[in-house]
């Protein structure tokens, strides 16, 4: 049986690829897409989600715009990585997928309430929508099988020296989701920096020769340029789709069950995640924290998705 999934995202180049993987693979039953302010404003992230679903030829999945700012923190967007549109690189036409008039948090709630079984939430932007959902509808905790999150790091950060962008952007939301009692799995930078879009990966996508593959190459080339300018990376890390790949095939990522905290107060470390990998603290293990990545398997899944969607469109 395919896994029922709600995707909460802020596309974003790597979110865009996560959308493609989620709609392409038969192991995933994508029921709804909510967007959040993060890589760009919520209006732009919603437009970008509609663009990607339209490109993939998927019309039956509702897309709604959720929270337009963090719970408490001021809004900081990731335009220095994702550009003015949030998906700079290719030229997009008008999306055929409409915007659902509901608030993104309501869409998530309605989708959970309508499901016959618990649903997995994949959260690959700041956690504002999910924390808001759990505040408004505490009963939804039982309706969520797990939240698989791209966020945090067991090493250092990217947006600040110690904080990864998604957690930094709304640390209060991340802490609330972590403390909610809903099971969480965290794909941090320590994992995603193993998924670099190297020249051989880009060549494999280009060789597919489809219009969708071309758009992906243009997206990933832009993403590579900002990663190079900002952090000097030789190739950009494709963070977000690892969450979906892990659901499709759990052998893609190894993890450890450890004590995890979100730093809320540190003047220089706010938004950092602190994973007690060596059991130095008196913390109950409360989260699954990603460690290792099967890079080959990950790319086979990701490139296979672009290939399958390209054939179908
Ligand atoms: C995360 O922040 C965004 O730039 C990406 O979309 C990803 O979700 C990486 O820190
Ligand atoms: Ca993202």
PDB file of C-alpha atoms and ligand atoms in Angstrom, residues 10 15 39 124-125 240, ligand 2:
ATOM      1  CA  UNK A  10       8.749  26.273   0.758  1.00  0.00           C
ATOM      2  CA  UNK A  15      11.729  21.420  -2.439  1.00  0.00           C
ATOM      3  CA  UNK A  39      12.924  30.298   0.980  1.00  0.00           C
ATOM      4  CA  UNK A 124      10.867  20.544   4.290  1.00  0.00           C
ATOM      5  CA  UNK A 125      10.536  24.213   5.165  1.00  0.00           C
ATOM      6  CA  UNK A 240      14.823  18.133   0.776  1.00  0.00           C
TER       7      UNK A 240
HETATM    8 CA1  LIG B   2      12.947  23.685   1.756  1.00  0.00          CA
END
